[in-house]
């Protein structure tokens, strides 16, 4: 079996129902994928070292998904080998009063990673075209001058595209993942959380409310992909019914993006080399 197609080609129209959440490509089981995942984690750690030293690019990784799709565990496993000093993770929940008094991109923009670092958004500004779209009453809290529910979502798609192009122009590499879980697998994971006391903290009654609007969320996500998968920042739809395959695929795609940057350690000047030689001689003369 060949690897599943994950990227949403810019300018195309897709239907999320055409993507199989249980696809595992050429891998038959977790054991067959472990070696590849381990190699990707080592490779990612090396790329991060060079990214940090070069201090030219920043990497912003965005995760979106339905509840229980495995965003947290994917971040934990894929990033397990990198230096914490070069990585930062932000989770975007309901906006605070301060955040509501700013434009909707403000709280995300101030969390964009600086050069040399990897930033991870666990959910993101895309919630403003997703949960706010499913619950338009949330727009009232944003106190906008005027709202046209027929136009605002496409307006926000364009604003987000412009924002991501702006970041790209300034050296921020954007990698966007949607972890695609099936409704049946989500039910299975919800029941596991309810039945295991150590997982009760992960479950919320709001999760069931969102599940009741499953079709609405799937339609909203499809619209997001069809309007915001661009050359600068394409979407990757990752099968998420098998967590081991999700982690492998995410790690592989991140490594591929970093490889394309042609990262390299900084070259120092002849003067700096001479100073290094002097320092070496001084150290070697020590008794």
XYZ file of C-alpha atoms in Angstrom:
287
model
C 0.000 0.000 0.000
C 1.336 3.427 -0.901
C 1.469 6.337 1.530
C -1.775 8.338 1.761
C -1.906 11.747 0.166
C -2.023 14.286 2.971
C -1.437 17.685 1.392
C -4.342 19.829 0.223
C -3.063 21.244 -3.063
C -3.581 25.020 -3.223
C -6.405 26.024 -5.516
C -8.160 22.652 -5.397
C -11.450 21.787 -3.745
C -11.543 18.752 -1.481
C -14.162 16.914 0.530
C -12.964 15.782 3.947
C -15.091 12.653 3.591
C -12.728 11.474 0.849
C -9.864 11.169 3.356
C -9.628 7.915 5.286
C -8.862 8.488 9.007
C -7.736 4.864 9.366
C -5.218 4.854 6.502
C -1.729 3.722 7.497
C -0.081 3.714 4.083
C 2.593 1.081 3.609
C 2.869 0.386 7.346
C 0.916 -2.582 8.673
C 1.388 -1.990 12.377
C 3.091 0.117 15.032
C 6.186 -2.060 15.144
C 6.831 -1.634 11.411
C 6.820 2.158 11.812
C 8.957 2.475 14.955
C 12.327 2.488 13.211
C 11.254 5.218 10.791
C 9.772 7.351 13.575
C 12.930 7.000 15.691
C 15.074 8.086 12.745
C 12.819 11.090 12.119
C 13.065 12.184 15.756
C 16.876 12.071 15.592
C 16.837 13.966 12.280
C 14.487 16.600 13.668
C 16.788 17.155 16.650
C 19.740 17.801 14.327
C 17.730 20.165 12.158
C 16.664 22.065 15.264
C 20.294 22.530 16.322
C 21.168 24.046 12.947
C 17.979 26.141 12.859
C 18.867 27.599 16.259
C 22.493 28.301 15.323
C 21.675 29.803 11.929
C 19.044 32.122 13.444
C 17.541 32.875 10.023
C 14.209 31.036 9.961
C 11.467 30.346 12.479
C 9.133 27.360 12.225
C 5.465 27.589 13.202
C 3.631 24.261 13.444
C -0.162 24.450 13.717
C -2.308 21.574 14.963
C -6.069 21.506 14.494
C -8.374 18.564 15.160
C -11.613 17.329 16.628
C -11.431 16.383 20.305
C -9.457 13.209 21.176
C -7.623 13.156 17.831
C -4.254 13.068 19.605
C -2.792 16.564 19.296
C -1.160 16.510 22.737
C 0.362 13.044 22.384
C 1.594 13.807 18.866
C 3.379 16.924 20.078
C 4.837 14.980 23.014
C 6.191 12.110 20.909
C 7.349 13.955 17.802
C 9.144 16.644 19.797
C 10.620 14.220 22.339
C 14.183 14.560 21.015
C 14.522 18.311 20.609
C 16.078 20.859 22.950
C 13.309 22.545 25.005
C 15.256 25.829 24.812
C 14.499 26.002 21.095
C 10.814 25.155 21.221
C 7.670 26.733 22.619
C 4.078 25.451 22.724
C 0.936 27.572 23.021
C -2.599 26.279 23.534
C -5.360 28.632 22.463
C -8.537 28.309 24.493
C -11.397 30.771 25.012
C -10.031 34.321 24.617
C -9.583 36.483 27.689
C -11.149 39.912 28.137
C -7.877 41.521 27.072
C -7.685 39.362 23.966
C -11.279 40.146 23.015
C -10.391 43.845 23.105
C -7.879 43.262 20.292
C -8.259 41.962 16.756
C -8.626 38.182 16.611
C -5.095 37.604 15.265
C -3.420 39.632 18.011
C -3.018 36.877 20.588
C -1.584 34.509 17.985
C 0.766 37.036 16.410
C 2.476 37.801 19.700
C 3.164 34.059 20.127
C 4.811 33.546 16.732
C 8.299 32.084 17.363
C 11.381 34.214 16.946
C 14.090 33.285 14.462
C 15.907 30.070 15.287
C 13.015 28.577 17.232
C 10.153 26.156 16.654
C 6.727 27.315 17.793
C 3.739 25.004 18.132
C 0.134 26.154 18.208
C -2.186 23.599 19.811
C -5.307 24.961 18.137
C -4.875 28.407 16.657
C -6.464 31.434 15.025
C -8.354 28.970 12.824
C -10.773 28.574 15.735
C -12.066 31.986 14.632
C -13.385 30.357 11.451
C -14.426 27.139 13.155
C -15.943 27.208 16.645
C -16.991 30.832 16.200
C -18.636 29.841 12.938
C -20.500 26.973 14.605
C -21.455 29.303 17.470
C -21.835 32.755 15.865
C -23.116 34.164 19.152
C -19.442 34.283 20.174
C -18.972 37.119 17.713
C -21.006 39.338 20.051
C -18.198 39.121 22.615
C -15.763 40.521 20.036
C -17.768 43.759 19.876
C -17.113 44.211 16.163
C -18.410 47.376 14.438
C -20.489 45.324 12.023
C -20.951 41.646 11.212
C -22.257 40.081 8.029
C -22.517 36.348 8.651
C -22.605 35.709 4.909
C -19.276 37.453 4.337
C -17.245 37.381 7.538
C -15.853 33.845 7.176
C -14.497 34.407 3.686
C -13.195 37.764 4.842
C -11.334 36.016 7.640
C -9.993 33.376 5.258
C -8.435 36.158 3.213
C -7.080 37.914 6.287
C -5.500 34.665 7.502
C -3.974 34.011 4.070
C -2.511 37.526 4.085
C -1.205 37.034 7.632
C 0.466 33.735 6.765
C 1.981 35.190 3.599
C 3.343 38.068 5.670
C 4.931 35.651 8.149
C 6.378 33.569 5.309
C 7.862 36.670 3.690
C 9.628 37.339 6.983
C 11.211 33.913 7.374
C 8.528 32.012 9.291
C 7.974 28.532 7.863
C 4.356 27.507 8.503
C 3.398 23.817 8.675
C -0.305 23.137 9.212
C -1.712 19.783 10.351
C -5.289 18.596 10.708
C -5.413 15.316 12.628
C -8.334 13.537 10.994
C -10.122 11.184 13.395
C -13.271 9.201 12.609
C -16.413 9.596 14.678
C -16.238 5.919 15.695
C -12.631 6.240 16.933
C -13.479 9.419 18.827
C -16.283 7.536 20.626
C -13.826 4.780 21.542
C -11.342 7.280 23.006
C -14.046 9.183 24.895
C -15.223 5.940 26.521
C -11.621 5.098 27.448
C -11.306 8.458 29.184
C -14.543 7.941 31.094
C -13.597 4.416 32.173
C -10.061 5.279 33.334
C -9.896 7.474 36.480
C -6.473 8.812 35.521
C -7.991 10.166 32.287
C -11.096 11.816 33.760
C -9.399 15.209 33.705
C -9.197 14.974 29.905
C -12.950 14.691 29.468
C -15.450 17.550 29.391
C -19.187 17.662 28.850
C -18.464 20.205 26.128
C -16.770 17.418 24.171
C -20.139 15.698 23.750
C -21.789 18.957 22.706
C -19.192 19.396 19.964
C -19.691 15.770 18.907
C -23.407 16.479 18.431
C -22.368 19.036 15.786
C -19.952 16.635 14.068
C -21.248 17.222 10.543
C -21.160 20.998 11.005
C -17.541 20.838 12.133
C -16.568 18.589 9.246
C -18.173 21.023 6.792
C -16.460 24.006 8.440
C -13.071 22.295 8.298
C -13.586 21.424 4.639
C -14.280 25.090 3.918
C -11.132 26.093 5.811
C -8.972 23.715 3.782
C -10.486 24.835 0.486
C -9.825 28.510 1.213
C -6.618 28.586 3.263
C -4.390 25.858 1.810
C -1.935 28.093 -0.012
C 1.496 27.784 -1.568
C 2.933 29.651 1.416
C 1.129 27.495 3.983
C -0.602 24.348 2.686
C -2.721 22.094 4.886
C -1.817 18.474 5.646
C -4.713 16.158 6.512
C -3.242 13.373 8.658
C -5.071 10.071 9.324
C -5.495 9.958 13.105
C -7.295 6.717 13.954
C -3.905 5.080 14.551
C -1.822 7.327 16.777
C 1.458 5.676 15.840
C 0.867 6.475 12.176
C -0.138 10.048 12.992
C 3.128 10.633 14.852
C 5.223 9.059 12.120
C 3.583 11.096 9.352
C 3.778 14.402 11.232
C 7.468 13.856 12.048
C 8.245 12.927 8.446
C 6.524 16.024 7.038
C 8.263 18.368 9.497
C 11.647 16.874 8.571
C 10.848 17.291 4.869
C 10.015 20.971 5.340
C 13.215 21.608 7.294
C 15.299 19.745 4.730
C 13.988 22.038 1.994
C 15.353 25.057 3.865
C 18.942 23.934 3.202
C 19.917 24.811 6.752
C 23.602 25.251 7.536
C 25.701 26.173 10.533
C 26.981 29.776 10.347
C 30.409 30.323 8.746
C 32.744 32.431 10.838
C 35.193 35.017 9.492
C 38.961 34.653 9.105
C 39.405 36.981 12.069
C 37.183 34.772 14.240
C 39.083 31.667 13.093
C 42.332 33.323 14.111
C 40.894 34.047 17.556
C 39.840 30.421 17.884
C 43.366 29.317 17.031
C 44.776 31.680 19.649
C 42.334 30.382 22.247
C 43.283 26.800 21.429
C 46.990 27.568 21.888
C 46.318 29.256 25.230
C 44.331 26.276 26.460
C 46.948 23.783 25.309
C 49.736 25.751 27.128
C 47.887 25.479 30.414
C 49.455 23.153 32.972
